[in-house]
Short mmCIF file of C-alpha atoms and ligand atoms in Angstrom, two decimals:
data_model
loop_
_atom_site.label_atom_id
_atom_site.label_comp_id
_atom_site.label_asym_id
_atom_site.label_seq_id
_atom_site.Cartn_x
_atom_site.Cartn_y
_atom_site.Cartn_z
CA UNK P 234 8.92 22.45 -44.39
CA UNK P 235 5.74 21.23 -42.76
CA UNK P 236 3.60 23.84 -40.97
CA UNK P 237 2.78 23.66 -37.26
CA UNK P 238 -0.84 22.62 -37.22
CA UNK P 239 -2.83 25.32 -35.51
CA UNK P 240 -5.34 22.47 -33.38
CA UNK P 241 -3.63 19.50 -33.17
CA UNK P 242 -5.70 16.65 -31.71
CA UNK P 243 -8.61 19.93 -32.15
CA UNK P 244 -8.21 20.30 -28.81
CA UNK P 245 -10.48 23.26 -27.38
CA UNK P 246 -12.55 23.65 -30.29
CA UNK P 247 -16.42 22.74 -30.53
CA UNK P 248 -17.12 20.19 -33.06
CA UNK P 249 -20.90 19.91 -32.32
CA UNK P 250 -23.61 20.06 -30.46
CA UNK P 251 -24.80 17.87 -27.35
CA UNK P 252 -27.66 17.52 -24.33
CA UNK P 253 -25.72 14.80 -22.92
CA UNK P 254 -22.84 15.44 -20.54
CA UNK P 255 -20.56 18.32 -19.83
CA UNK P 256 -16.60 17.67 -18.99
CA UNK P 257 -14.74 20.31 -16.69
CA UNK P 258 -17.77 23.08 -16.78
CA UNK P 259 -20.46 22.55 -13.67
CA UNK P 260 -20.50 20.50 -10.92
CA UNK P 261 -17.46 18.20 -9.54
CA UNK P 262 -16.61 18.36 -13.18
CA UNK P 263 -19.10 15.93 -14.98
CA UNK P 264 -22.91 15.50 -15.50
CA UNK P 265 -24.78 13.28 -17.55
CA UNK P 266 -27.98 15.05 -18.67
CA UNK P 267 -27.46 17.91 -15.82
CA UNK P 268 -27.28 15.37 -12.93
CA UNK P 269 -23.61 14.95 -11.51
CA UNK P 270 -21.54 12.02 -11.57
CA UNK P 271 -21.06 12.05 -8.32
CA UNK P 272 -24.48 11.92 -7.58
CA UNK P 273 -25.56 9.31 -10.14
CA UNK P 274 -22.47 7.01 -8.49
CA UNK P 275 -24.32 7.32 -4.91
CA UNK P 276 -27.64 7.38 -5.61
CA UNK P 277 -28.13 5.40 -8.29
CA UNK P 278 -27.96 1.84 -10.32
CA UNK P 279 -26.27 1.81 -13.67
CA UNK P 280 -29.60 0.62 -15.48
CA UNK P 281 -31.02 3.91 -14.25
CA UNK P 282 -27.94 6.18 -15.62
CA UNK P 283 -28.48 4.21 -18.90
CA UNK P 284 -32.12 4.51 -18.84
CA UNK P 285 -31.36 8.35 -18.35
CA UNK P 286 -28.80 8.43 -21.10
CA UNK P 287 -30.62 6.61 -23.50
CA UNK P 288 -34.04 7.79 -22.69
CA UNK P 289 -33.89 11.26 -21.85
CA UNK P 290 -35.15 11.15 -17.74
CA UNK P 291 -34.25 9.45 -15.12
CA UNK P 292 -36.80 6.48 -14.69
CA UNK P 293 -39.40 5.98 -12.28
CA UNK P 294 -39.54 2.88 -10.09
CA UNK P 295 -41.99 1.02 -12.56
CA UNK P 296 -39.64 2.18 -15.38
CA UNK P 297 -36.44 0.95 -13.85
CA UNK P 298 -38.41 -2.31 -13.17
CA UNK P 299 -39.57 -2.95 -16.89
CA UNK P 300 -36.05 -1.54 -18.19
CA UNK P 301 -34.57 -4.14 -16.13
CA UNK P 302 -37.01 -7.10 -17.02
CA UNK P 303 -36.56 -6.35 -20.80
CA UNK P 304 -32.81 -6.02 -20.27
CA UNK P 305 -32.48 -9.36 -18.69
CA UNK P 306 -35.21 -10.93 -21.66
CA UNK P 307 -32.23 -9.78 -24.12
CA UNK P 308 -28.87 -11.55 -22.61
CA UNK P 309 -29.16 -14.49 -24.74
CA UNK P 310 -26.88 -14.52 -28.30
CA UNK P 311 -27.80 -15.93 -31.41
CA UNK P 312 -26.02 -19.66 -32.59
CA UNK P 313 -24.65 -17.62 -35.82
CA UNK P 314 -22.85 -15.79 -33.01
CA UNK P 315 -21.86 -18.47 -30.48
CA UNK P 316 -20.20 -20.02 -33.89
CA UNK P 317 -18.50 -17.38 -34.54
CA UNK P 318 -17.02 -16.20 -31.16
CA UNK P 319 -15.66 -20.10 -30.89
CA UNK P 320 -13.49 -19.44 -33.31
CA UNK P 321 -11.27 -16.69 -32.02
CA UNK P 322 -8.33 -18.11 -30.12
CA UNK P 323 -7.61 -17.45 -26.59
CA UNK P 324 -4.50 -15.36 -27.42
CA UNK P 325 -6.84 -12.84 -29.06
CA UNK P 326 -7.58 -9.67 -27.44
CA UNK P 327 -10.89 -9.47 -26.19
CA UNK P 328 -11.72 -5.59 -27.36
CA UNK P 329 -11.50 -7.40 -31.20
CA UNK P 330 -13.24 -10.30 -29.61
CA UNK P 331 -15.85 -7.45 -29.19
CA UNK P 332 -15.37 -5.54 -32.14
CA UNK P 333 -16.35 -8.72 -34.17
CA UNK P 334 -18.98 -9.66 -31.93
CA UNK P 335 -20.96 -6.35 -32.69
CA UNK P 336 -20.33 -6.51 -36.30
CA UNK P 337 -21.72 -10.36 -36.19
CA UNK P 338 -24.86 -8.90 -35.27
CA UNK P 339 -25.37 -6.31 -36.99
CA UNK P 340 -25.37 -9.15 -39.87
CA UNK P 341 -27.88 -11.15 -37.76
CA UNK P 342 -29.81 -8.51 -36.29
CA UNK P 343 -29.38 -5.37 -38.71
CA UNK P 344 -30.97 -2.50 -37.84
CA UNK P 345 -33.38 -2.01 -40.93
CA UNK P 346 -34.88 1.54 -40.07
CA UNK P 347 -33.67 4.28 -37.59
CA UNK P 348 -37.08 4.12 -36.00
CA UNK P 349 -35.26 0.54 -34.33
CA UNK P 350 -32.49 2.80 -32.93
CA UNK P 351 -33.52 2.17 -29.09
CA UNK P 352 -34.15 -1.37 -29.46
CA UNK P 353 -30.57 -1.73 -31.06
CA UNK P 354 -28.77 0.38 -28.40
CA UNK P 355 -31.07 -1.86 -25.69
CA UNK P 356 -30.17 -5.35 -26.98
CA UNK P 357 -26.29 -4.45 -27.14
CA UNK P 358 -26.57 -3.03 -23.57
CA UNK P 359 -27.69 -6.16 -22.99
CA UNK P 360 -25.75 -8.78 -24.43
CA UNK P 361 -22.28 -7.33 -24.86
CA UNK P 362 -21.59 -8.44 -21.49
CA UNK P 363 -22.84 -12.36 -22.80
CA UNK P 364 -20.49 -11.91 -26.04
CA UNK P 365 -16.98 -11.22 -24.21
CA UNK P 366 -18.17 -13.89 -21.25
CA UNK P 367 -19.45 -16.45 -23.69
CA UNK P 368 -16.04 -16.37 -26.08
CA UNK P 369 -13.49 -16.17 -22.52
CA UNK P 370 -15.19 -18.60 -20.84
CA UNK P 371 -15.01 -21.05 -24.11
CA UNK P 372 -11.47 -20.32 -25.20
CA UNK P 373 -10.03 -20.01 -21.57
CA UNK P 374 -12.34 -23.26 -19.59
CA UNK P 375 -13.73 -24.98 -22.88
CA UNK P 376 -16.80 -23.88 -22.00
CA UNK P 377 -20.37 -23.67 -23.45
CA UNK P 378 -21.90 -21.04 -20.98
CA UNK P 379 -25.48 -20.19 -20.78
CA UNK P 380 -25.60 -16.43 -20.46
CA UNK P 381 -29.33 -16.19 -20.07
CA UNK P 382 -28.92 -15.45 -15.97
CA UNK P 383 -31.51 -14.00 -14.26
CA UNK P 384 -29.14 -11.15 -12.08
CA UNK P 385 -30.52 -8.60 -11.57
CA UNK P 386 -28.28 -6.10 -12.63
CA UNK P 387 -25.38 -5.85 -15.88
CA UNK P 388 -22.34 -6.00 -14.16
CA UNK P 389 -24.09 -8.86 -11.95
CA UNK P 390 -24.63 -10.99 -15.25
CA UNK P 391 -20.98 -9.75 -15.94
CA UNK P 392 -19.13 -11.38 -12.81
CA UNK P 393 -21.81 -14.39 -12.75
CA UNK P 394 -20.96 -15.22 -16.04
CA UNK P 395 -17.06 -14.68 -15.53
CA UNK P 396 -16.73 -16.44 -12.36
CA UNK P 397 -19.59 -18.97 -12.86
CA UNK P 398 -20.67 -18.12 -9.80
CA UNK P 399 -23.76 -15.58 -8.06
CA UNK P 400 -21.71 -11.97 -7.35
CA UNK P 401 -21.03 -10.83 -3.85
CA UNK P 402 -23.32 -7.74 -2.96
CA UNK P 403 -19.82 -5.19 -2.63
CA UNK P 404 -18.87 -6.39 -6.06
CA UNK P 405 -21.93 -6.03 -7.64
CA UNK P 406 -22.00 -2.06 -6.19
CA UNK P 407 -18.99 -1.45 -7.43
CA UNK P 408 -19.87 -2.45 -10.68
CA UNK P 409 -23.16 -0.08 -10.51
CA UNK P 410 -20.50 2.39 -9.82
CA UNK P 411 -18.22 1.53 -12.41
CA UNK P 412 -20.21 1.68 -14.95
CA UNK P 413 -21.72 4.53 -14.27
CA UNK P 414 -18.46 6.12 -14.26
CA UNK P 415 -17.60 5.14 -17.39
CA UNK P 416 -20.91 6.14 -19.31
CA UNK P 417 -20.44 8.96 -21.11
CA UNK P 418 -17.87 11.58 -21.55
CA UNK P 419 -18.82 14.32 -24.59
CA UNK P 420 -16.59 14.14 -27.52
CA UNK P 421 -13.80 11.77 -26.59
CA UNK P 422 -12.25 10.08 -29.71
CA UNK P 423 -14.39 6.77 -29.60
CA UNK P 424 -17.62 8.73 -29.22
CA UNK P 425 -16.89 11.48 -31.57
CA UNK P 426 -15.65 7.96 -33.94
CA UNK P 427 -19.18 6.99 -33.47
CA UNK P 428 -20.82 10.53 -34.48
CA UNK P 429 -18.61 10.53 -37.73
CA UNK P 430 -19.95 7.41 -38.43
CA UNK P 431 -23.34 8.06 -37.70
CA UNK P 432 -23.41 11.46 -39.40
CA UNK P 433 -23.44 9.51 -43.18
CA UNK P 434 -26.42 7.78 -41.77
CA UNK P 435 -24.57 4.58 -40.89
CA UNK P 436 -26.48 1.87 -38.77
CA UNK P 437 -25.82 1.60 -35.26
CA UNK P 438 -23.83 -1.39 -35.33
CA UNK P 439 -21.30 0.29 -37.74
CA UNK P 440 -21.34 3.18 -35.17
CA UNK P 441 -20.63 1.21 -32.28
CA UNK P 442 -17.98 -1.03 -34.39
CA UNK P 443 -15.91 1.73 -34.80
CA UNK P 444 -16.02 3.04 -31.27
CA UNK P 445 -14.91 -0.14 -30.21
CA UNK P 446 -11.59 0.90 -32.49
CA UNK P 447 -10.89 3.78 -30.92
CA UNK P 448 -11.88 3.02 -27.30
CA UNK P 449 -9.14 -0.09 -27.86
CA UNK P 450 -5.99 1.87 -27.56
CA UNK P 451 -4.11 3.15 -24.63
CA UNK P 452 -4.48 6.50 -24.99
CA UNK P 453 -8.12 6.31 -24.75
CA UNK P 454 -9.73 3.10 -22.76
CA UNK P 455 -6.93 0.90 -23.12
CA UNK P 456 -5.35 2.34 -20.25
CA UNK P 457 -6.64 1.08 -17.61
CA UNK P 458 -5.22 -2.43 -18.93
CA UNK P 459 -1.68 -0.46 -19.48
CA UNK P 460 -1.96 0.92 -15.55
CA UNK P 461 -2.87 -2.24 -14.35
CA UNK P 462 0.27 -3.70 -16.13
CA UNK P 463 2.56 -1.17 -14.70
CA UNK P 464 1.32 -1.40 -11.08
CA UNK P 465 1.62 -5.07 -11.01
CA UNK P 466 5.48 -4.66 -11.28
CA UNK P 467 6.04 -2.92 -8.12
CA UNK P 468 6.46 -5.20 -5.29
CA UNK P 469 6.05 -2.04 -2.41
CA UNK P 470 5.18 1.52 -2.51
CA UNK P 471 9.08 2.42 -1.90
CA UNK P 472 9.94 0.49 -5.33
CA UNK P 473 6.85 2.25 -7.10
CA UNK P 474 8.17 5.25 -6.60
CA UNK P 475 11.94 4.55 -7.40
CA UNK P 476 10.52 3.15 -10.79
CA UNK P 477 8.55 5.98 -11.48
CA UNK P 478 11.10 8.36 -11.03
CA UNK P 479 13.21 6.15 -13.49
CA UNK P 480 10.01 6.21 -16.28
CA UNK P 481 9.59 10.46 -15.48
CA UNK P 482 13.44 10.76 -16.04
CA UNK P 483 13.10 8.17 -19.32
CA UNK P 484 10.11 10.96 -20.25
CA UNK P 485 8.18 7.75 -20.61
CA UNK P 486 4.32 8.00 -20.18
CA UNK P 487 2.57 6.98 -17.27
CA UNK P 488 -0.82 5.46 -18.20
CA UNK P 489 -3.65 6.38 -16.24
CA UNK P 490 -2.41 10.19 -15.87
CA UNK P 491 -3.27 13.20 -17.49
CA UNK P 492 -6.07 14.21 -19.23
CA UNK P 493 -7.27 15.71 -22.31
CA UNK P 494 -9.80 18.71 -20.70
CA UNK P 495 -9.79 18.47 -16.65
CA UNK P 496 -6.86 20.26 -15.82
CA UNK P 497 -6.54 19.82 -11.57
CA UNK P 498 -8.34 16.41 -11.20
CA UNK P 499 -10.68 13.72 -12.93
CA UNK P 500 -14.16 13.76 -10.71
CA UNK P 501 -14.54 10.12 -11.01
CA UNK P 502 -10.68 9.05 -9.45
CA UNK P 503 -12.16 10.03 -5.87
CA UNK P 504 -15.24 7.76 -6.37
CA UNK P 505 -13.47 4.84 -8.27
CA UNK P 506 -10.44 5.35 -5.42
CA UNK P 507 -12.91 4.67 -2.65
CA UNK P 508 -14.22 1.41 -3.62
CA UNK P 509 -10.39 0.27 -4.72
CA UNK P 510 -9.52 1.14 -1.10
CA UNK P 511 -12.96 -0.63 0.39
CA UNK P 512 -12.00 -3.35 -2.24
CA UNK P 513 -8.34 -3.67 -0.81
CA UNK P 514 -9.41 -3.87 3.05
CA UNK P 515 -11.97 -6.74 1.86
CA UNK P 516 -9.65 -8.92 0.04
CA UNK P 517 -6.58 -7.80 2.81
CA UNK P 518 -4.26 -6.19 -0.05
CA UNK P 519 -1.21 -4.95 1.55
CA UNK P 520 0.71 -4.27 -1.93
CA UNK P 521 -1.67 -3.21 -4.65
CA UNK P 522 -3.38 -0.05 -2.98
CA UNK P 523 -0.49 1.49 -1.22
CA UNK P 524 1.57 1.02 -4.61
CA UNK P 525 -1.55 2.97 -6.43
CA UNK P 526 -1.74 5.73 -3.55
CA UNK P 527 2.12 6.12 -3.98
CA UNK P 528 2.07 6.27 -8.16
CA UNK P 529 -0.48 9.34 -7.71
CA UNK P 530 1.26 11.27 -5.40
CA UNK P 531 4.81 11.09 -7.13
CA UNK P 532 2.88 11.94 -10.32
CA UNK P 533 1.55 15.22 -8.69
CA UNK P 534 4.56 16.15 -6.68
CA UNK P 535 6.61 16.14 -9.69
CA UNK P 536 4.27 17.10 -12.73
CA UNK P 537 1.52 17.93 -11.24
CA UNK P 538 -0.57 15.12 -13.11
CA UNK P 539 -3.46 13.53 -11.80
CA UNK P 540 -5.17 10.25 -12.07
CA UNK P 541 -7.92 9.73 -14.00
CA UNK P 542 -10.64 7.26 -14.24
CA UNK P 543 -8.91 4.52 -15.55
CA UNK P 544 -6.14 4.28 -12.87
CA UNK P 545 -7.69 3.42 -9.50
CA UNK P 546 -10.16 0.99 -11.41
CA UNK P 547 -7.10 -1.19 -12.34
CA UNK P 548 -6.68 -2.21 -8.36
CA UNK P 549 -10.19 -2.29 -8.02
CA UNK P 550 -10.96 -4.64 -10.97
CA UNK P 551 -8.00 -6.44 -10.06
CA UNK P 552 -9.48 -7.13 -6.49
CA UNK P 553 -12.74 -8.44 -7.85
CA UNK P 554 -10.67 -11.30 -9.70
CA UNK P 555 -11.47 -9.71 -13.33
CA UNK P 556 -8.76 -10.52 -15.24
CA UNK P 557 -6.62 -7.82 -16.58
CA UNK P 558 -7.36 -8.14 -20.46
CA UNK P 559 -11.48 -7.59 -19.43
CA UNK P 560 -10.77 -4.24 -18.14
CA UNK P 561 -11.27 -2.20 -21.56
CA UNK P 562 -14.46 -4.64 -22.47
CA UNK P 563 -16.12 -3.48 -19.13
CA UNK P 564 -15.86 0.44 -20.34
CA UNK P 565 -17.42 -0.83 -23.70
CA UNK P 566 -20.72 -2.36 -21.54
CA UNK P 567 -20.83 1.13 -20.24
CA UNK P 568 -19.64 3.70 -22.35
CA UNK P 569 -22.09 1.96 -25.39
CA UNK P 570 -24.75 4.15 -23.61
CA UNK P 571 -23.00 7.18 -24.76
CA UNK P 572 -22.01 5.97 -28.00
CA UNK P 573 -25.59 5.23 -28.64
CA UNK P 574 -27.27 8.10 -27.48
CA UNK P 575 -24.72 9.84 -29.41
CA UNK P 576 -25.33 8.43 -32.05
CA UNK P 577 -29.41 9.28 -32.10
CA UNK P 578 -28.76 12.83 -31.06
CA UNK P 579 -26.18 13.27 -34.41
CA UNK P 580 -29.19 11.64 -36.74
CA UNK P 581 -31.43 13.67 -34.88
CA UNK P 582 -30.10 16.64 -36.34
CA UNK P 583 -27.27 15.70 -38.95
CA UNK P 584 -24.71 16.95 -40.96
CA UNK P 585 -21.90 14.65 -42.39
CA UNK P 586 -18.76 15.97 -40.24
CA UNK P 587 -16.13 16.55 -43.13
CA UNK P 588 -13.79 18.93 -41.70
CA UNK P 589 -11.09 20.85 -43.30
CA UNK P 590 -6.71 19.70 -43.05
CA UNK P 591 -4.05 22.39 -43.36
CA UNK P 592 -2.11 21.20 -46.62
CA UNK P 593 1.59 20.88 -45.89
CA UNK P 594 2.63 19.26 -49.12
CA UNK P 595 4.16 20.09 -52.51
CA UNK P 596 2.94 22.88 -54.16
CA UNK P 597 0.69 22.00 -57.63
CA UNK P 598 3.27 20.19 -60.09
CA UNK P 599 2.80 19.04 -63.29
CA UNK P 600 2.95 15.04 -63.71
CA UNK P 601 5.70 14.16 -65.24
CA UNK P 602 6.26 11.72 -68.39
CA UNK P 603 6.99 8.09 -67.21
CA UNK P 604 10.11 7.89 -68.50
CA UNK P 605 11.58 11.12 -67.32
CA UNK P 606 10.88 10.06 -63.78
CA UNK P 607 13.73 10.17 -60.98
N1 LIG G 204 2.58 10.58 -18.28
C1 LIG G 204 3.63 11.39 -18.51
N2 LIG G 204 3.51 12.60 -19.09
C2 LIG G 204 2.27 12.99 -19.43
C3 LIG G 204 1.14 12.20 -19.21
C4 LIG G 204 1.34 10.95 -18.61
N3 LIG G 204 0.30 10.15 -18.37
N4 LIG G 204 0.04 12.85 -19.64
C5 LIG G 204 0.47 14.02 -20.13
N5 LIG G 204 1.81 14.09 -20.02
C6 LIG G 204 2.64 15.19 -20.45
C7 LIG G 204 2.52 15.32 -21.97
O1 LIG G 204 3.46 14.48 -22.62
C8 LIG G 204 2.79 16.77 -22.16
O2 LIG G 204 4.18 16.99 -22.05
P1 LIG G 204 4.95 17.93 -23.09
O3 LIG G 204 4.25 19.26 -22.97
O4 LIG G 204 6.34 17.89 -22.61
O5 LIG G 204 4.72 17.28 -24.42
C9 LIG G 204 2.13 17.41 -20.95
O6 LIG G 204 2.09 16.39 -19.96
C10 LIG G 204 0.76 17.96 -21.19
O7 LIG G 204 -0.05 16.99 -21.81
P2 LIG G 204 -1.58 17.31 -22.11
O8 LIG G 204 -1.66 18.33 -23.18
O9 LIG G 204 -2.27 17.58 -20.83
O10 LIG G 204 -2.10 15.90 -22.62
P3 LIG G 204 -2.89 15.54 -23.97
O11 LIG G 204 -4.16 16.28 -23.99
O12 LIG G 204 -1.99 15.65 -25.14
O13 LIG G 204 -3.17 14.00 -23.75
C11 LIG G 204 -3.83 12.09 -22.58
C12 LIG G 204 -4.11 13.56 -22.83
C13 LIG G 204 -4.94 11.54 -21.69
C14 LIG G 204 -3.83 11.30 -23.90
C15 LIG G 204 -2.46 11.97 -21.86
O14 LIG G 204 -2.53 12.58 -20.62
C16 LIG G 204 -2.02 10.54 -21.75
O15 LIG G 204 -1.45 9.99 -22.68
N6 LIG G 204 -2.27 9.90 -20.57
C17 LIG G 204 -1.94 8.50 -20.43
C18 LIG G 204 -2.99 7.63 -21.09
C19 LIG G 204 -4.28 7.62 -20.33
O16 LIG G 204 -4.28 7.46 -19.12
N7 LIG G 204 -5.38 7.73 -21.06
C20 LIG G 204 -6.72 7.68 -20.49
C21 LIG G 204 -7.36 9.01 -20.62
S1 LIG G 204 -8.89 9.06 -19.73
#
């Protein structure tokens, strides 16, 4: 009989070493580089949280400036990879839409020496937003976009290029906000994918490939397409909660709940909750909020889960007009900050993770002759 494994999914043990972020120790629960989430979400633009991810400091004024000028020099995509993003249908799902994308450059743009690690992380900050925009807008509206804008911010060249149309000011906050809530999280599975990949001395696109894998299902990043999806079946906060108590009796599970370390609450649901509420007054929802506010409170009256990030940024996306299936690609254009700085700090000081399994197979056999085989 199998054995119970001692760690399963290694939950609570260290695996490594990091100077990036800390989940459920200091502050409302999360910091990037010391600073708190909450903080970075008020204060602060995404470019700046990814300059201080990346870079190591928060950047001055000039910094932020050039940052942002180089950023916006690097939206535009290669013809190798225009061809290539053509040629995934519409019914595919744009996470492989990205997954391919980054592998297509690496072929194009291959990162030949670690000393180009920074420039690599830069130019995918920069154009993964152009990849999933350039291949939706072609396989949805036939499309040849040009994703060379000049907004000013990511998630402003994100909704221009979407919508084909200059961003409101509220949405292109909430995106700062967004993103920065998505931008780095320790050793969740797609980053720790990323640090397993790195540690043979992989290239970056390889890295960031893989992540792209593991951020893809539900259980990780993938939920916040999966809440979005549930939500949009209750037509009033009554008939969310009669369903839910139908899925809690069914022991089904409730996407967008629960979490792997914080035990009480997820720091970034108040933030993200905020703007889907601001977002919900502006576009005059009467359904979508009050069915979200409903879902969390039956979930913590009757098993004490809480949301997490992904949950209230399903309404608030869905407010902005993104469609559902871009939900997961937007927490790739953010959480590749992490990856990548991840992903220098493991070559920085490496050792190939290989860990250990707990054997619960046959005991040593001989191998038997062919022919006296059952
Ligand atoms: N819906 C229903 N039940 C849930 C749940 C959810 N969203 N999340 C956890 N539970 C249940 C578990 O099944 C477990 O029950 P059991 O003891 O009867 O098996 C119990 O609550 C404790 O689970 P826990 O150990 O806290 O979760 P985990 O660390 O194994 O998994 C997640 C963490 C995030 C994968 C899990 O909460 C989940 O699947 N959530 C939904 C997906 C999601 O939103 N992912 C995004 C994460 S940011």
């Amino acid at each position: 009989m199998a054995k119970e494994l001692s760690g399963a999914g290694l939950r609570g043990q260290v695996a490594g070493k990091t100077a990036l972020s800390t989940v459920g120790v200091s502050g409302s629960g999360l910091t990037y580089r010391g600073y708190d989430v909450k903080d970075l979400a008020n204060q602060c633009e995404f470019e700046e949280v990814a300059y201080l991810i990346l870079k190591g400091k928060l950047p001055t004024k000039t910094e932020l400036f050039g940052y942002k000028q180089k950023l916006k020099g690097m939206r535009g995509l290669p013809q190798a990879l225009k061809e290539v993003l053509e040629r995934i249908p519409k019914e595919a799902h744009p996470m492989d839409v990205l997954r391919t994308g980054c592998s297509m450059l690496g072929n194009l743009e291959m990162e030949n020496d670690f000393s180009e690690q920074s420039e690599v992380a830069d130019r995918m900050l920069a154009c993964f937003p152009s990849i999933i925009c350039y291949w939706y807008r072609f396989s949805h509206d036939g499309l040849r976009i040009d994703t060379e804008t000049c907004d000013d911010s990511i998630g402003g060249h994100f909704l221009h290029m979407l919508h084909g149309e200059l961003p409101r000011k509220l949405h292109e906050q909430v995106m700062h906000v967004s993103l920065i809530l998505y931008a780095e999280h320790e050793f969740n599975a797609s980053t720790f994918t990323a640090r397993v990949c790195a540690s043979t001395l992989s290239d970056m696109h390889s890295c960031i490939t893989g992540a792209i894998g593991s951020l893809r299902g539900p259980l990780h990043g993938g939920a916040n397409e999966a809440a979005m999806a549930m939500i949009q079946q209750f037509t009033s906060a009554d008939d969310a909660e009669e369903k839910m108590m139908g899925m809690l009796a069914r022991k089904e599970k409730i996407m967008g709940f629960g979490h792997a370390i914080y035990r009480e609450s997820d720091p970034r649901n108040d933030i993200i909750k905020g703007w889907s509420e601001k977002l919900a007054a502006d576009v005059g929802d009467t359904v979508l909020y009050p069915v979200s506010v409903r879902c969390e409170e039956v979930m913590w009256r009757e098993k004490k889960l809480f949301c997490n990030a992904d949950f209230f940024h399903a309404s608030a996306y869905n407010f902005m007009g993104i469609p559902t299936k871009l939900f997961t690609p937007i927490f790739v254009m953010s959480r590749l900050t992490g990856w990548a700085a991840h992903v220098m700090e493991q070559r920085a000081d490496n050792r190939i993770i290989r860990p250990s399994a707990e054997y619960t197979g046959e005991d040593y056999r001989p191998v038997p002759a062919i022919d006296e085989r059952d």
